[in-house]
Short mmCIF file of C-alpha atoms and ligand atoms in Angstrom, two decimals:
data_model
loop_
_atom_site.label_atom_id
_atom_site.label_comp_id
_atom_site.label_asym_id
_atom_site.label_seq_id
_atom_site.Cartn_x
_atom_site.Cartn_y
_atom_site.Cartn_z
CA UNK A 102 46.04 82.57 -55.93
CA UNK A 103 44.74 79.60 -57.98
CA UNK A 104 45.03 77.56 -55.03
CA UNK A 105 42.48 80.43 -53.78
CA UNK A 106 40.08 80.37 -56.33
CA UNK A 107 39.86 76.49 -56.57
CA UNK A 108 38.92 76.73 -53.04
CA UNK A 109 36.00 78.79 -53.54
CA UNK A 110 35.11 76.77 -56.01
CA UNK A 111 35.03 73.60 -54.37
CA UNK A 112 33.28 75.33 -51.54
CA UNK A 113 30.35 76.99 -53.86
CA UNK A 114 29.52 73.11 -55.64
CA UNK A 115 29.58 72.66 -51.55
CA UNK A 116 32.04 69.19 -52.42
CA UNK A 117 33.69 68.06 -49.01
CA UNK A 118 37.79 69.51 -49.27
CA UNK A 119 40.10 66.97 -49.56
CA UNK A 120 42.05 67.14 -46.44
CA UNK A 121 45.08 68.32 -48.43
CA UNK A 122 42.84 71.42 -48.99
CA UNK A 123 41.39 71.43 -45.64
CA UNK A 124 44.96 71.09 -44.11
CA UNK A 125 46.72 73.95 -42.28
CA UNK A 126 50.52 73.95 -43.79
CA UNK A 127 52.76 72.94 -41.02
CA UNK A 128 56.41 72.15 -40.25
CA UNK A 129 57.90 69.02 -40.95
CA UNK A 130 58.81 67.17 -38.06
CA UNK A 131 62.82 67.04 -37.27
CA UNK A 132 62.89 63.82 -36.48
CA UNK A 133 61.98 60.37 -38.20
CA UNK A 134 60.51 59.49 -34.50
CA UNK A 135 63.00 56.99 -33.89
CA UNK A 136 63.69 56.97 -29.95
CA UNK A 137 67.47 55.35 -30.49
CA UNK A 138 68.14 58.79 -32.91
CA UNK A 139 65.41 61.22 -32.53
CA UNK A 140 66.79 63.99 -34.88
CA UNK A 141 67.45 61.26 -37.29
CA UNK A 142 65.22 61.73 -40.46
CA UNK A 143 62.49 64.07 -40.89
CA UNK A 144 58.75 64.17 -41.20
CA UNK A 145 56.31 65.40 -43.61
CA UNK A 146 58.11 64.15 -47.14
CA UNK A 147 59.28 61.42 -48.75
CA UNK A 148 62.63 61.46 -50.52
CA UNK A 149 63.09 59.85 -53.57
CA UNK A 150 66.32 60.33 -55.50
CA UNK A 151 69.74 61.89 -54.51
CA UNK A 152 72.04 63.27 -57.56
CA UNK A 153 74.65 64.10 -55.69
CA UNK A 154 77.67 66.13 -57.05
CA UNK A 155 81.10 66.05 -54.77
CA UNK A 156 84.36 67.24 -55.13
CA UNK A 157 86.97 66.40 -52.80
CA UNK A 158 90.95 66.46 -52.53
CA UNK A 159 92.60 64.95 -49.33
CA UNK A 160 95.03 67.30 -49.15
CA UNK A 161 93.41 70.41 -48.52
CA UNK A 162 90.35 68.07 -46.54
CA UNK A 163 87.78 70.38 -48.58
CA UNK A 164 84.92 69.05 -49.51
CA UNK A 165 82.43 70.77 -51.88
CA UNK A 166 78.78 69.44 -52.95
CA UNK A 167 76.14 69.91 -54.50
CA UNK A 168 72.62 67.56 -53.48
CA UNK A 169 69.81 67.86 -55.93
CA UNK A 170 67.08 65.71 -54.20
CA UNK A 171 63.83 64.73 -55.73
CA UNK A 172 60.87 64.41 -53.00
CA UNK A 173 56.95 64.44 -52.34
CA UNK A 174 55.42 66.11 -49.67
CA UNK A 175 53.84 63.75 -47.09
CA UNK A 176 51.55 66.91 -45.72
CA UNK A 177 51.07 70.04 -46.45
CA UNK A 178 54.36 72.05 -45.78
CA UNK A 179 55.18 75.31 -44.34
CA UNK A 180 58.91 74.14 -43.66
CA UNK A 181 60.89 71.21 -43.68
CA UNK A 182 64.04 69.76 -42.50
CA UNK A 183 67.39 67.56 -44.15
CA UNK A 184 69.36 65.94 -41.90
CA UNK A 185 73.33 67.36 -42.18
CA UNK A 186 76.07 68.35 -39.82
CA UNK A 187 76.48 72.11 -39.15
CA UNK A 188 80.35 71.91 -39.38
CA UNK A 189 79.46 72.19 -43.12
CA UNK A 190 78.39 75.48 -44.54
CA UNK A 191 75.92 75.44 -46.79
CA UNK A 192 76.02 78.60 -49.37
CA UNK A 193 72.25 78.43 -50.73
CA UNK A 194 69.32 76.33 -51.28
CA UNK A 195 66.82 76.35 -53.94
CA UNK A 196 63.20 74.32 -54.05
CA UNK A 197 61.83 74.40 -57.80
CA UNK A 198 64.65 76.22 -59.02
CA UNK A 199 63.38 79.72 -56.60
CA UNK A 200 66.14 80.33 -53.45
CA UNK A 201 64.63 79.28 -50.14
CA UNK A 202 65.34 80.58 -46.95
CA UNK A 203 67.11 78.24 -44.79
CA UNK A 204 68.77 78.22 -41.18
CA UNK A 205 71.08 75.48 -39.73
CA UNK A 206 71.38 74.14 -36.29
CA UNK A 207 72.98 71.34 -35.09
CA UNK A 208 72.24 68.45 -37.31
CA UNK A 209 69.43 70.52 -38.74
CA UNK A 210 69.26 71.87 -42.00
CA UNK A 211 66.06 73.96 -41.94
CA UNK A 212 64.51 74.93 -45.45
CA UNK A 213 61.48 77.56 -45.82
CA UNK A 214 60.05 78.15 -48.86
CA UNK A 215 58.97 81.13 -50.64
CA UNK A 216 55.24 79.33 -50.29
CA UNK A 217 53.83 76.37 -48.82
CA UNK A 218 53.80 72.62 -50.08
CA UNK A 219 50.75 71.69 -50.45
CA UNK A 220 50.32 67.46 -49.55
CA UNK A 221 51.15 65.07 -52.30
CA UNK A 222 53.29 67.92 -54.21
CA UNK A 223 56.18 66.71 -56.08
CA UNK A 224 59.19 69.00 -55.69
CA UNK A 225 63.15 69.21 -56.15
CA UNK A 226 65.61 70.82 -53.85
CA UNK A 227 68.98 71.76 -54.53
CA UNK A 228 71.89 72.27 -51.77
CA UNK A 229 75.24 73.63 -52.31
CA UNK A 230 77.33 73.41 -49.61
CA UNK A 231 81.46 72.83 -48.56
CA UNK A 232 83.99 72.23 -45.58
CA UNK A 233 85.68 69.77 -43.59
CA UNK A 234 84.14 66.53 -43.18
CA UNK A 235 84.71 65.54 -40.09
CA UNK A 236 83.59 62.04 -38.67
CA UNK A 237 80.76 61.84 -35.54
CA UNK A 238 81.70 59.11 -32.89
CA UNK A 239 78.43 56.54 -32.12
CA UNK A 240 76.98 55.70 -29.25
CA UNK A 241 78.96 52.96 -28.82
CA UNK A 242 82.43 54.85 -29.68
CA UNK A 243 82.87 53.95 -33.36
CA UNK A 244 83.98 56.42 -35.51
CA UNK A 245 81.13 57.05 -38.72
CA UNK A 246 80.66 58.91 -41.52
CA UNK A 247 82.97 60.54 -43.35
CA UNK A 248 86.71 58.86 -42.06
CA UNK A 249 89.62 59.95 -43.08
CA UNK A 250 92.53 57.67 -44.13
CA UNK A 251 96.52 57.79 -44.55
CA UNK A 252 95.06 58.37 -48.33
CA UNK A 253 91.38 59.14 -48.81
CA UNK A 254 88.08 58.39 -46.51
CA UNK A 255 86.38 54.95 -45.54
CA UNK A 256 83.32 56.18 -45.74
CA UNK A 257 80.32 54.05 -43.71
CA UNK A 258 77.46 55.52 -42.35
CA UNK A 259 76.00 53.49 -39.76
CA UNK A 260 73.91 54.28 -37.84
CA UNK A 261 74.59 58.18 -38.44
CA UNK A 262 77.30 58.85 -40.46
CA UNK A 263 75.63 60.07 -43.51
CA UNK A 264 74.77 63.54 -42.03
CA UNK A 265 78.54 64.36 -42.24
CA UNK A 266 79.46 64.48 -45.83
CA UNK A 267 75.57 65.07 -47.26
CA UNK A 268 71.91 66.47 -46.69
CA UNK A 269 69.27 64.34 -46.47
CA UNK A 270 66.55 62.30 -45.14
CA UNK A 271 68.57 59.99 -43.00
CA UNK A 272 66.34 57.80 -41.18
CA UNK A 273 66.35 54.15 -43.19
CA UNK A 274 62.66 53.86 -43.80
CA UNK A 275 63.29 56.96 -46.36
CA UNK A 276 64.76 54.73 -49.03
CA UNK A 277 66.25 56.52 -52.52
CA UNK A 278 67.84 56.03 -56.10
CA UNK A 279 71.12 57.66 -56.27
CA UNK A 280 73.34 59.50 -58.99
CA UNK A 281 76.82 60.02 -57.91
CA UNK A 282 79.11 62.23 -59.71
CA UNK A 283 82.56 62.43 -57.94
CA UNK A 284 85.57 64.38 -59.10
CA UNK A 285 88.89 63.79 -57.08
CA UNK A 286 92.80 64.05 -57.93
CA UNK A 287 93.79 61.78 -60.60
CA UNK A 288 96.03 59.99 -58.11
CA UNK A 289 92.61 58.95 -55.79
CA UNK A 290 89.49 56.76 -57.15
CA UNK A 291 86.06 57.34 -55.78
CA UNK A 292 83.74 54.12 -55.20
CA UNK A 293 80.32 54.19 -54.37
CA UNK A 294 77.50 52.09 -54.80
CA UNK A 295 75.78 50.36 -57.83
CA UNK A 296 77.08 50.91 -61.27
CA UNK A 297 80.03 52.44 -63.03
CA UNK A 298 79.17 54.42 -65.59
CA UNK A 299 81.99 56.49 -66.58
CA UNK A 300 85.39 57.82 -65.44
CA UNK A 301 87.43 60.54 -66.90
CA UNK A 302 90.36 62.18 -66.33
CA UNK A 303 90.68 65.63 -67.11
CA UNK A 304 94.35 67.33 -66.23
CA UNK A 305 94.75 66.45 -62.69
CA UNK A 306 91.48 64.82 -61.92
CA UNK A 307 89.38 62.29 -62.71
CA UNK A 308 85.64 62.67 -62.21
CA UNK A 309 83.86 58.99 -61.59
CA UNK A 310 80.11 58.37 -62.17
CA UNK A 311 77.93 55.82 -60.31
CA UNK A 312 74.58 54.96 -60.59
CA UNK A 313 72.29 53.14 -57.82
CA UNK A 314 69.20 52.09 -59.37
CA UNK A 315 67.31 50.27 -56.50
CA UNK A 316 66.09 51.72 -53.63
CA UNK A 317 68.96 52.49 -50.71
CA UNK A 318 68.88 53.48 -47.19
CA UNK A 319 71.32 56.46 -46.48
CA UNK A 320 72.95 54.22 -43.86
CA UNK A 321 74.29 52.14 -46.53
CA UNK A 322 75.58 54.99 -48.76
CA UNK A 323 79.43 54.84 -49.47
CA UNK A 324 81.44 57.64 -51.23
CA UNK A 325 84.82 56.08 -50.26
CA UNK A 326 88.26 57.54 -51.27
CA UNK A 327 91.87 55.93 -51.82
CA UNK A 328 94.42 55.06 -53.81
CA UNK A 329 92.48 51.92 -54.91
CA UNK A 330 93.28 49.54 -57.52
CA UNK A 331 90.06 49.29 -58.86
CA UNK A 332 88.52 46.27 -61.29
CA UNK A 333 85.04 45.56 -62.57
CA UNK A 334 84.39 42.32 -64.20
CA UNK A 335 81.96 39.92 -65.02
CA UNK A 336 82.07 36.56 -62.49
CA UNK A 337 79.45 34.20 -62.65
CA UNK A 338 76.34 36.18 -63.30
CA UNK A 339 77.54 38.81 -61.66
CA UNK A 340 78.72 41.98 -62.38
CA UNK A 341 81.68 42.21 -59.76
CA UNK A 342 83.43 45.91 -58.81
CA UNK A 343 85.78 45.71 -56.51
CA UNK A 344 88.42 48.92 -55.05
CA UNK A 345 91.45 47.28 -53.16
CA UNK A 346 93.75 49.81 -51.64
CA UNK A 347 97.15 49.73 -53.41
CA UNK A 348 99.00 48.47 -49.82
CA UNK A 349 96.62 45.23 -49.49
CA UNK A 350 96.93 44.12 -53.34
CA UNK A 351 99.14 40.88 -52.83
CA UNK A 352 96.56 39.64 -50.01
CA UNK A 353 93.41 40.71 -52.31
CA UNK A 354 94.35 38.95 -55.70
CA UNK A 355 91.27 36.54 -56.02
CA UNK A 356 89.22 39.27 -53.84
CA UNK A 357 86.94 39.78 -57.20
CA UNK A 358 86.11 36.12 -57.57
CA UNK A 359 85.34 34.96 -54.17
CA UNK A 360 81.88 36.78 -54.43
CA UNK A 361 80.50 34.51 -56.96
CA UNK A 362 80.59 31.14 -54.84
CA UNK A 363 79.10 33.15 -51.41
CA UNK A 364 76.62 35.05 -53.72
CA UNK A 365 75.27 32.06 -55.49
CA UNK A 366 74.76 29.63 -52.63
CA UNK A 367 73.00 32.52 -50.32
CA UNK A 368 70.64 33.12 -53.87
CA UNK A 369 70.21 29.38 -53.39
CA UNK A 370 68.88 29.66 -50.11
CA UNK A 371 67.31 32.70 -49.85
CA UNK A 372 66.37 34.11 -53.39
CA UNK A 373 67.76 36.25 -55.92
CA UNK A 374 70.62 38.06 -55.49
CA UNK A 375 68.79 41.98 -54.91
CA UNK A 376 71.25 44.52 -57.11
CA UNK A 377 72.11 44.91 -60.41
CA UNK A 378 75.91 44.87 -59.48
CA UNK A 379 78.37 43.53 -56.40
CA UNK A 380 81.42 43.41 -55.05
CA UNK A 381 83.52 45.26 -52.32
CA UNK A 382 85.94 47.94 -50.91
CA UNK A 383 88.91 46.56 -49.53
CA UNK A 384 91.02 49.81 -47.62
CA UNK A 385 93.47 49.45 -45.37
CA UNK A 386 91.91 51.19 -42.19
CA UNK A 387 92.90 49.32 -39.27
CA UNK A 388 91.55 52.14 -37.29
CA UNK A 389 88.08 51.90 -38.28
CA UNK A 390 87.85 48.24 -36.62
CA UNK A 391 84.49 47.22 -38.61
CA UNK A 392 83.45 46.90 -41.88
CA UNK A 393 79.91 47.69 -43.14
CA UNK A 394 77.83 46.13 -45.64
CA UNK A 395 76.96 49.42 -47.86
CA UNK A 396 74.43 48.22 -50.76
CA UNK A 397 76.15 46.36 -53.42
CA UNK A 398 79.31 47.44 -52.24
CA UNK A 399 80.47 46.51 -48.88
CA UNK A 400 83.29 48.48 -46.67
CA UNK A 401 86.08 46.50 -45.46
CA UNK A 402 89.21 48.18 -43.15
CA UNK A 403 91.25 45.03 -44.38
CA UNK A 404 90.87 42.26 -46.58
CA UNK A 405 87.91 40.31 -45.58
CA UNK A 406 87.90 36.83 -44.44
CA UNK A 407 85.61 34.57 -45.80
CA UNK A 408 83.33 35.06 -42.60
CA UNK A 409 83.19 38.49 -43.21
CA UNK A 410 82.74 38.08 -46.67
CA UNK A 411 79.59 36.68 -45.93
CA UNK A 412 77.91 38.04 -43.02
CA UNK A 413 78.68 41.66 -45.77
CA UNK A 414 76.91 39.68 -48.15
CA UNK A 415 74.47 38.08 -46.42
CA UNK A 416 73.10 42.01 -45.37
CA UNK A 417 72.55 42.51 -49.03
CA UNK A 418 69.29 40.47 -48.62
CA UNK A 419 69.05 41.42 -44.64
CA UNK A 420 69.45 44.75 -44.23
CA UNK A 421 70.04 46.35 -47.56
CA UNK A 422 67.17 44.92 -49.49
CA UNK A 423 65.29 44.23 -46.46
CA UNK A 424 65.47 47.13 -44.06
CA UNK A 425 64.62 47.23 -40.52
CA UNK A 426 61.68 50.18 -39.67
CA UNK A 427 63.64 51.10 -36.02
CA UNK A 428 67.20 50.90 -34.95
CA UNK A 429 65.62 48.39 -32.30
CA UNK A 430 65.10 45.55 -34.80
CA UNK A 431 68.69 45.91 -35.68
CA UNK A 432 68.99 41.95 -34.65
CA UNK A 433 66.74 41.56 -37.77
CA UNK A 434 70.32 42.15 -40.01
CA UNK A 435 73.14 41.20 -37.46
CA UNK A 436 71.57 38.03 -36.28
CA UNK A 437 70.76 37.17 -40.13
CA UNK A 438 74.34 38.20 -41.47
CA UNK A 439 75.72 35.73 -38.44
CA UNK A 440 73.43 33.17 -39.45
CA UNK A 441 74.71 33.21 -42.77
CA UNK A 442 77.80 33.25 -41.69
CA UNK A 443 77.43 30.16 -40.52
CA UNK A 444 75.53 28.60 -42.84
CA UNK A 445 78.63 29.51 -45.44
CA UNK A 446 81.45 27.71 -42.61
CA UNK A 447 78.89 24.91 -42.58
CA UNK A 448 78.89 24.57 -46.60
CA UNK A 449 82.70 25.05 -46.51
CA UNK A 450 82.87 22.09 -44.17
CA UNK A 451 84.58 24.55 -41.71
CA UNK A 452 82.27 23.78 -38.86
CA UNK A 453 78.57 23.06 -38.98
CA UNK A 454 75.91 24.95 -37.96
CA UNK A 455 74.95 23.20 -35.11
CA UNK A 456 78.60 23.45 -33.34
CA UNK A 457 78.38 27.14 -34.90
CA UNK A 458 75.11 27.44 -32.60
CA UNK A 459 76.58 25.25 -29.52
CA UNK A 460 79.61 27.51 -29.11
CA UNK A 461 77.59 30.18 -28.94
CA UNK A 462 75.19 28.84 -26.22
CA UNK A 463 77.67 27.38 -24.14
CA UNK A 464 78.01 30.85 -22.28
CA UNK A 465 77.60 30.65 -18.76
CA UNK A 466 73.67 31.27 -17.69
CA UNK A 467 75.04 34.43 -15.26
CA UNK A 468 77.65 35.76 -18.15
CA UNK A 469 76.08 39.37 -19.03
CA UNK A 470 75.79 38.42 -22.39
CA UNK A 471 72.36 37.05 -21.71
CA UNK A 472 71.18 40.13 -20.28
CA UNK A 473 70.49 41.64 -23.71
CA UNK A 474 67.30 40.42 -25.53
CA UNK A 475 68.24 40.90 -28.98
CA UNK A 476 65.43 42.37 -30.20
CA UNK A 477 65.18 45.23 -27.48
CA UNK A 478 68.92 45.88 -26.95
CA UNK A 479 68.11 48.61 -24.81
CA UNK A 480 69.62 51.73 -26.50
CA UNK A 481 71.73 52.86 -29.33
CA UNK A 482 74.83 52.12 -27.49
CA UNK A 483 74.06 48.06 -27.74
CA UNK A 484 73.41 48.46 -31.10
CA UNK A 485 76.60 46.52 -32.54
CA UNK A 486 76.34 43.77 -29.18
CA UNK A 487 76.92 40.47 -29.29
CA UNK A 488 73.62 39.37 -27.80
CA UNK A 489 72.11 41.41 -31.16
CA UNK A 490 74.65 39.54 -33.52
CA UNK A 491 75.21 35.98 -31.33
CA UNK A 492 72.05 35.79 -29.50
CA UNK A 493 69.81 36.76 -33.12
CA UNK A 494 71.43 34.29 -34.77
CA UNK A 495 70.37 31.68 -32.51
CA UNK A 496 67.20 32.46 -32.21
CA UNK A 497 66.88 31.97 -35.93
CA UNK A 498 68.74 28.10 -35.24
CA UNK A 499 66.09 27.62 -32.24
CA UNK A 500 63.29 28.65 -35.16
CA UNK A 501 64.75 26.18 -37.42
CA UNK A 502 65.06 23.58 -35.26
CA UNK A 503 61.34 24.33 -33.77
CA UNK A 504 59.58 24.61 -37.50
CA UNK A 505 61.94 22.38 -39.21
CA UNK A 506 64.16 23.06 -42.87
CA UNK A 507 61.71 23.64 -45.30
CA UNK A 508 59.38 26.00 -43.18
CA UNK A 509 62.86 27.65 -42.01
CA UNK A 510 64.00 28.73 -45.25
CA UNK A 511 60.80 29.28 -46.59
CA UNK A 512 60.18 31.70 -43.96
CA UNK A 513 63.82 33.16 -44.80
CA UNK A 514 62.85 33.65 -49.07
CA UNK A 515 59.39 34.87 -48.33
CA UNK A 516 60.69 37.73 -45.94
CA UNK A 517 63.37 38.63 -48.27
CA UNK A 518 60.87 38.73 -51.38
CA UNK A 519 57.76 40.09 -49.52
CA UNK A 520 59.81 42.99 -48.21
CA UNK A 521 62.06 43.57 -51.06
CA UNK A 522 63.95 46.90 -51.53
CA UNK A 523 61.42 47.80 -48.28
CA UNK A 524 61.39 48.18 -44.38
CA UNK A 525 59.74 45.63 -42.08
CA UNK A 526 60.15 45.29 -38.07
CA UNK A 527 60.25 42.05 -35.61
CA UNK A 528 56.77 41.88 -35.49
CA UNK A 529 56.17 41.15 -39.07
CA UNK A 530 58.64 38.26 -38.79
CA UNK A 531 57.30 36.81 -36.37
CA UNK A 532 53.82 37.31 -38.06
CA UNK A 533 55.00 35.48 -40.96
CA UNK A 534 57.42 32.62 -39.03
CA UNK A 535 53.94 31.43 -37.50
CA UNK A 536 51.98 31.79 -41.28
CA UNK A 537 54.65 29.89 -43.14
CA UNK A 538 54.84 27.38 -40.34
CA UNK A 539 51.29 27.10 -38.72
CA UNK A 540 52.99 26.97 -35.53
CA UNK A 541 52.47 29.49 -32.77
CA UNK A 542 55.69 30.45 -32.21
CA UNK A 543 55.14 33.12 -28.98
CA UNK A 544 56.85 31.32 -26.10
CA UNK A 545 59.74 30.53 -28.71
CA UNK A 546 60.43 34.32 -29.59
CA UNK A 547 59.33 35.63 -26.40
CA UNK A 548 62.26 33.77 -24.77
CA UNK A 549 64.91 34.30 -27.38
CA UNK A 550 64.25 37.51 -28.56
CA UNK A 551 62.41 39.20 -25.75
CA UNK A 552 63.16 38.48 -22.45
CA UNK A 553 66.56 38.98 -20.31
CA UNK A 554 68.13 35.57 -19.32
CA UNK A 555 69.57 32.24 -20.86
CA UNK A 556 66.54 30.25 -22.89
CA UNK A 557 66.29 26.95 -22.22
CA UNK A 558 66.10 24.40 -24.91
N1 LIG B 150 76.64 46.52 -39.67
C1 LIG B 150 78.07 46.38 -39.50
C2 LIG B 150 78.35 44.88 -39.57
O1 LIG B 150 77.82 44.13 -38.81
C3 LIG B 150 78.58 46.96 -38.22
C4 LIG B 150 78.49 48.44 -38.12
C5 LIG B 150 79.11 48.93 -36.85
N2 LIG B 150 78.96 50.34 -36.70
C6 LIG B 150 79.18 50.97 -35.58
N3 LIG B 150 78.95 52.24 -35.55
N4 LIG B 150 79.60 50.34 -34.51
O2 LIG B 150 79.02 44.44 -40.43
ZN1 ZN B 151 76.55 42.92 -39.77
#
C-alpha cells in the first residue's frame, strides 16, 4: 500500500522511478551461474550472516537445525531459493519473523513470501529443519559434506558438501559471518571455525559456541564432530585451537605448536596472517582420503605432515581469504597451496624449490598429465587433478623465474591484500602479474595455464 502511494507520488512530481520501483518482482535465479555446479548458489540476494543453531547425537544420526540468515535483496523478489539437500525436512520457514511458503526439490529449497522484496531490502530468514545427514559423492568420487565417522562427522564441504547439513547460499562468491551454536553429547566436542566463545555442559550435553568474524565461503564451513581432545592456546601471535581425535593423541603432541613457524614465515612472504584465530582438526578418517583447508581451521583425516600442514595453511591466504569467482580458477588455490608447499620444504632445507619444480616437470611430454591446462581443467570432475595442483604450481615457478623475486612475491602480497576476504578469477592475476612486473606476460600464461601440452622452457 505505501509502496503504492509513493509510486503515485513519484509519478505526479513526474521524477524518473528508480529501477527498483520500475522493476517487475521476479524469481531468484537457482543457480549462482556456475557451469561446473549450476544449481550451486542462487541469484537475486546477497547473504550476509549465518547463526546457525545444530543439535546432533551420533547415535540416533539425527540432526536438528535451526539457520537464521541475514541477507539483502540483489533485485526485486517475488521468490527466492537456499541451496540444501531434500533428504532433510524442513518443518517451516519464516522471512521477517511472518511464515513463508516454501517447497523443496532436489537441492532446492524454494521460499515465497507473503509479499515481494523489493531491490536493496534488508531481510532475515529463519529455517528449521531435521534428519539424516547423509554425505553427496563429487564429481570426482570423494565423499563431501556431512561424513560420518567411527565417532562423529569430518565435516568438509568442497566443492558441495555444505548443502547436506545446512541452507544456504552455497556458491563461494556469496561470502558470510557466522555464529555457531552446537549442542552434542557430553562425550563428543563440536569444532568449527573462528573463535571459541563458550562451552557448557548441561546433564548429558555440552553446547559449544563459535564465532567467525571475517567473511567465509560456505565451502570452507566445518561443523566437525568426535571425541576430540581439544586445546586452545596462545603460540606466537597466534591464537592456536586445535581438536585431535582421542586415537591420534601420541602422534599429535606438538600438533598445536607447529602452526606458529609455517604461519609466520608464509606472513613473511605473503602478508598478514587473514583470521583472528588458527589451528586445525586432526580426526582419524582414513576413509575420507583428503583433508581440506576450512577457514582458520583446517580438516585433516590423520595427522598432517608438515607438507600438508602447509599447503592447509597456505589456502588461508589462497583460497580462504582470497576466493576464486568459478570452480574453473580452482588452480588459483591448489597451485598456490603446492607452491607453498614448497617454498616451506625449501626453508626446511628438505629440498629446494627448484628440484621441487624439476621433479615435477620431468614428466614425459606424451604422459596425460599435460593434457590438462590448469586453469581450464575441463569439468568438475578434474577439479582435485594434478595438472590443477602440479602443473599451477609451476606456472607460478615459470612466473618467478620470468619476472624475477621481488616482482614474484610482490605480485603474491598484492593479490592476497587487494583481494582480501574477496573473490577474484585468473584473469585478474594475470592483470596484475603484468602491472607489478611491466612485463607482458601472455605467451608465458597462455602456455602454462592455457593450452594442452608440455611448455617449453
Ligand atoms: N582443497 C583440498 C586440498 O587441496 C582438496 C579437496 C578435495 N575435495 C574433493 N571433493 N575431492 O587440500
Ligand atoms: Zn589444496
Amino acid at each position: 500500500m505505501k509502496r503504492l502511494l509513493a509510486l503515485a507520488a513519484a509519478a505526479f512530481i513526474s521524477l524518473p522511478l528508480t529501477p527498483a520501483i520500475a522493476q517487475e518482482a521476479q524469481p531468484g535465479t537457482p543457480g549462482a551461474g556456475d557451469p561446473y555446479f549450476p544449481d550451486q548458489g542462487n541469484g537475486g540476494y546477497d547473504a550476509g550472516h549465518y547463526d546457525l543453531t545444530l543439535g546432533y547425537d551420533p547415535g540416533p544420526d539425527r540432526l536438528a537445525g535451526v539457520a537464521r540468515i541475514s541477507a539483502r535483496a540483489t533485485q526485486a523478489l517475488s521468490r527466492f531459493d537456499l541451496d540444501l539437500v531434500s533428504t532433510l525436512s524442513v518443518r517451516s520457514v519464516t522471512l521477517d519473523g511472518r511464515p513463508a511458503t516454501f517447497s523443496q526439490s532436489g537441492s532446492e529449497l524454494v521460499i515465497t513470501p507473503r509479499s515481494t522484496l523489493p531491490a536493496g531490502r534488508d531481510f532475515s530468514v529463519i529455517v528449521q529443519y531435521d534428519g539424516k545427514p547423509e554425505h553427496v559423492v563429487d564429481p570426482d568420487g570423494s565423499m563431501d559434506g556431512w561424513i560420518r565417522t567411527n565417532d562423529g562427522v569430518f565435516n568438509a564441504n568442497e566443492p558441495q558438501g555444505a548443502m547436506t547439513w545446512y541452507p544456504g547460499n552455497h556458491h563461494m562468491t556469496d561470502k558470510a559471518t557466522y555464529r555457531f551454536t552446537v549442542t552434542v553429547p557430553r562425550s563428543r566436542v563440536a569444532v568449527a571455525n573462528g573463535d571459541l566463545v563458550s562451552k557448557v555442559t548441561k546433564d548429558e550435553r555440552t553446547t559449544y559456541v563459535w564465532n567467525s568474524r571475517e567473511p567465509m565461503a560456505s565451502y570452507l564451513v566445518t561443523v566437525s564432530i568426535g571425541k576430540f581432545q581439544l586445546t586452545d592456546t596462545r603460540v606466537g601471535g597466534y591464537r592456536v585451537i586445535t581438536a585431535v581425535d582421542s586415537k591420534l593423541a601420541d602422534s599429535a603432541k606438538n600438533f598445536a605448536e607447529r602452526h606458529a613457524p609455517v604461519l609466520d614465515y608464509f606472513s613473511s612472504l605473503f602478508g598478514p596472517y587473514p583470521f583472528s584465530s588458527t589451528g586445525g582438526i586432526a580426526d582419524d578418517a582414513p576413509e575420507v582420503g583428503y583433508a581440506l583447508e576450512s577457514q582458520s581451521r583446517p580438516i585433516y583425516p590423520h595427522v598432517p605432515s608438515e607438507s600438508l600442514l602447509a599447503h592447509e595453511l597456505a589456502h588461508q591466504w589462497f583460497g580462504d581469504s582470497v576466493t576464486p569467482t568459478l570452480w574453473r580458477d580452482i588452480w588459483l588455490n591448489e597451485g598456490f597451496a603446492t607452491y607453498a608447499q614448497w617454498l616451506w620444504a625449501d626453508k626446511q632445507g628438505t629440498r629446494t624449490v627448484q628440484s621441487s619444480f624439476d621433479a615435477a616437470y620431468a614428466r614425459a611430454a606424451d604422459d596425460e598429465f599435460w593434457q590438462t591446462p590448469p586453469a581450464d581443467p575441463g569439468g568438475p570432475a578434474n577439479l582435485f587433478h594434478d595438472p590443477v595442483y602440479d602443473r599451477g604450481a609451476m606456472t607460478l615457478h615459470a612466473l618467478r623465474r620470468t619476472v624475477g623475486d621481488e616482482s614474484f612475491f610482490k605480485i603474491l602480497r598484492t593479490w592476497a591484500s587487494e583481494h582480501k576476504y574477496g573473490n577474484a578469477d585468473t584473469a585478474a592475476f594475470i592483470a596484475l602479474s603484468e602491472r607489478v612486473s611491466g612485463k607482458q606476460l601472455d605467451a608465458l600464461f597462455d602456455a602454462w595455464l592455457f593450452k594442452p601440452g608440455k611448455p617449453s622452457l
